[in-house]
Amino acid sequence: EFLQRVIAEAESKPNGEWARVIGELGIGTNPAARLQGNVMTDEKVMGTIHIAIGRNELFGGKNRASLHEDGVVGQPTVYVDGELLIQDGRYLL
């Protein structure tokens, strides 16, 4: 519910139509990193991924949405081009 409210507010601002666009996808690769409750650290933990919606122009993207919201997923399963890359947080390749 909180995220839906944040998105709705962003959609009412300039460039709001881009608020729901996936602006970032990252794969945690640091085996020494540990979950700490801080997205900037947690998104690097081996066996996690993070997904952000909204603005990404500040790091090379083209989306100028009025928000950037990150979320970290633990033990994800990820397919890339139809090939299983990560299953339940374990890297297969």
Short mmCIF file of C-alpha atoms in Angstrom, two decimals:
data_model
loop_
_atom_site.label_atom_id
_atom_site.label_comp_id
_atom_site.label_asym_id
_atom_site.label_seq_id
_atom_site.Cartn_x
_atom_site.Cartn_y
_atom_site.Cartn_z
CA GLU A 1 0.00 0.00 0.00
CA PHE A 2 2.83 2.38 0.84
CA LEU A 3 4.54 1.81 -2.50
CA GLN A 4 1.25 2.29 -4.37
CA ARG A 5 0.80 5.67 -2.64
CA VAL A 6 4.37 6.74 -3.48
CA ILE A 7 3.87 5.77 -7.12
CA ALA A 8 0.50 7.53 -7.34
CA GLU A 9 2.06 10.71 -5.98
CA ALA A 10 4.94 10.49 -8.46
CA GLU A 11 2.50 9.96 -11.34
CA SER A 12 0.86 13.28 -10.54
CA LYS A 13 4.16 15.14 -11.05
CA PRO A 14 6.03 16.03 -14.27
CA ASN A 15 7.34 12.89 -16.01
CA GLY A 16 4.99 10.88 -13.81
CA GLU A 17 4.12 8.53 -16.65
CA TRP A 18 7.60 7.02 -16.17
CA ALA A 19 7.21 6.25 -12.46
CA ARG A 20 6.42 2.54 -12.99
CA VAL A 21 9.28 1.84 -15.40
CA ILE A 22 12.01 -0.50 -14.17
CA GLY A 23 14.99 1.82 -14.00
CA GLU A 24 17.57 -0.52 -12.54
CA LEU A 25 18.23 -4.22 -12.06
CA GLY A 26 21.29 -5.33 -10.14
CA ILE A 27 22.67 -8.68 -9.07
CA GLY A 28 24.49 -8.91 -5.74
CA THR A 29 27.94 -10.43 -6.15
CA ASN A 30 29.78 -9.59 -2.93
CA PRO A 31 30.23 -12.72 -0.77
CA ALA A 32 31.55 -10.62 2.15
CA ALA A 33 28.55 -8.27 2.28
CA ARG A 34 25.77 -8.96 4.79
CA LEU A 35 22.18 -7.76 4.97
CA GLN A 36 22.05 -4.69 7.21
CA GLY A 37 18.73 -3.06 6.44
CA ASN A 38 20.40 -0.44 4.25
CA VAL A 39 19.60 -0.74 0.54
CA MET A 40 22.99 0.65 -0.53
CA THR A 41 24.70 -2.28 1.24
CA ASP A 42 22.01 -4.93 0.95
CA GLU A 43 21.83 -4.66 -2.86
CA LYS A 44 25.41 -5.95 -3.10
CA VAL A 45 24.94 -9.12 -1.01
CA MET A 46 25.70 -12.37 -2.87
CA GLY A 47 22.47 -14.22 -3.59
CA THR A 48 20.25 -11.13 -3.82
CA ILE A 49 18.99 -8.92 -6.61
CA HIS A 50 17.66 -5.41 -6.47
CA ILE A 51 15.12 -3.75 -8.67
CA ALA A 52 14.37 -0.05 -8.82
CA ILE A 53 11.49 1.70 -10.48
CA GLY A 54 11.64 5.20 -11.86
CA ARG A 55 14.49 7.61 -12.46
CA ASN A 56 17.79 6.29 -13.76
CA GLU A 57 19.25 9.19 -15.74
CA LEU A 58 21.70 10.02 -12.96
CA PHE A 59 23.67 6.87 -13.75
CA GLY A 60 23.41 6.67 -17.52
CA GLY A 61 19.76 5.82 -18.14
CA LYS A 62 17.11 7.83 -19.97
CA ASN A 63 14.20 7.73 -17.52
CA ARG A 64 13.53 11.13 -15.93
CA ALA A 65 10.71 10.01 -13.64
CA SER A 66 10.07 11.95 -10.46
CA LEU A 67 10.98 9.03 -8.20
CA HIS A 68 13.56 6.27 -7.76
CA GLU A 69 12.58 3.46 -5.39
CA ASP A 70 14.82 0.45 -4.77
CA GLY A 71 13.82 -2.95 -3.44
CA VAL A 72 16.06 -5.89 -2.51
CA VAL A 73 14.94 -9.47 -3.14
CA GLY A 74 16.51 -12.30 -1.16
CA GLN A 75 16.82 -15.79 -2.64
CA PRO A 76 15.57 -14.77 -6.10
CA THR A 77 15.13 -16.94 -9.15
CA VAL A 78 16.28 -15.12 -12.30
CA TYR A 79 16.08 -16.05 -15.96
CA VAL A 80 18.03 -14.11 -18.59
CA ASP A 81 17.05 -14.66 -22.22
CA GLY A 82 15.19 -17.83 -21.18
CA GLU A 83 18.22 -19.30 -19.38
CA LEU A 84 18.11 -19.93 -15.62
CA LEU A 85 20.88 -17.80 -14.08
CA ILE A 86 20.01 -17.78 -10.36
CA GLN A 87 17.75 -20.25 -8.54
CA ASP A 88 16.67 -19.53 -4.97
CA GLY A 89 19.67 -17.19 -4.56
CA ARG A 90 22.24 -19.66 -5.90
CA TYR A 91 24.21 -18.82 -9.03
CA LEU A 92 24.07 -21.57 -11.64
CA LEU A 93 26.51 -20.22 -14.23
#
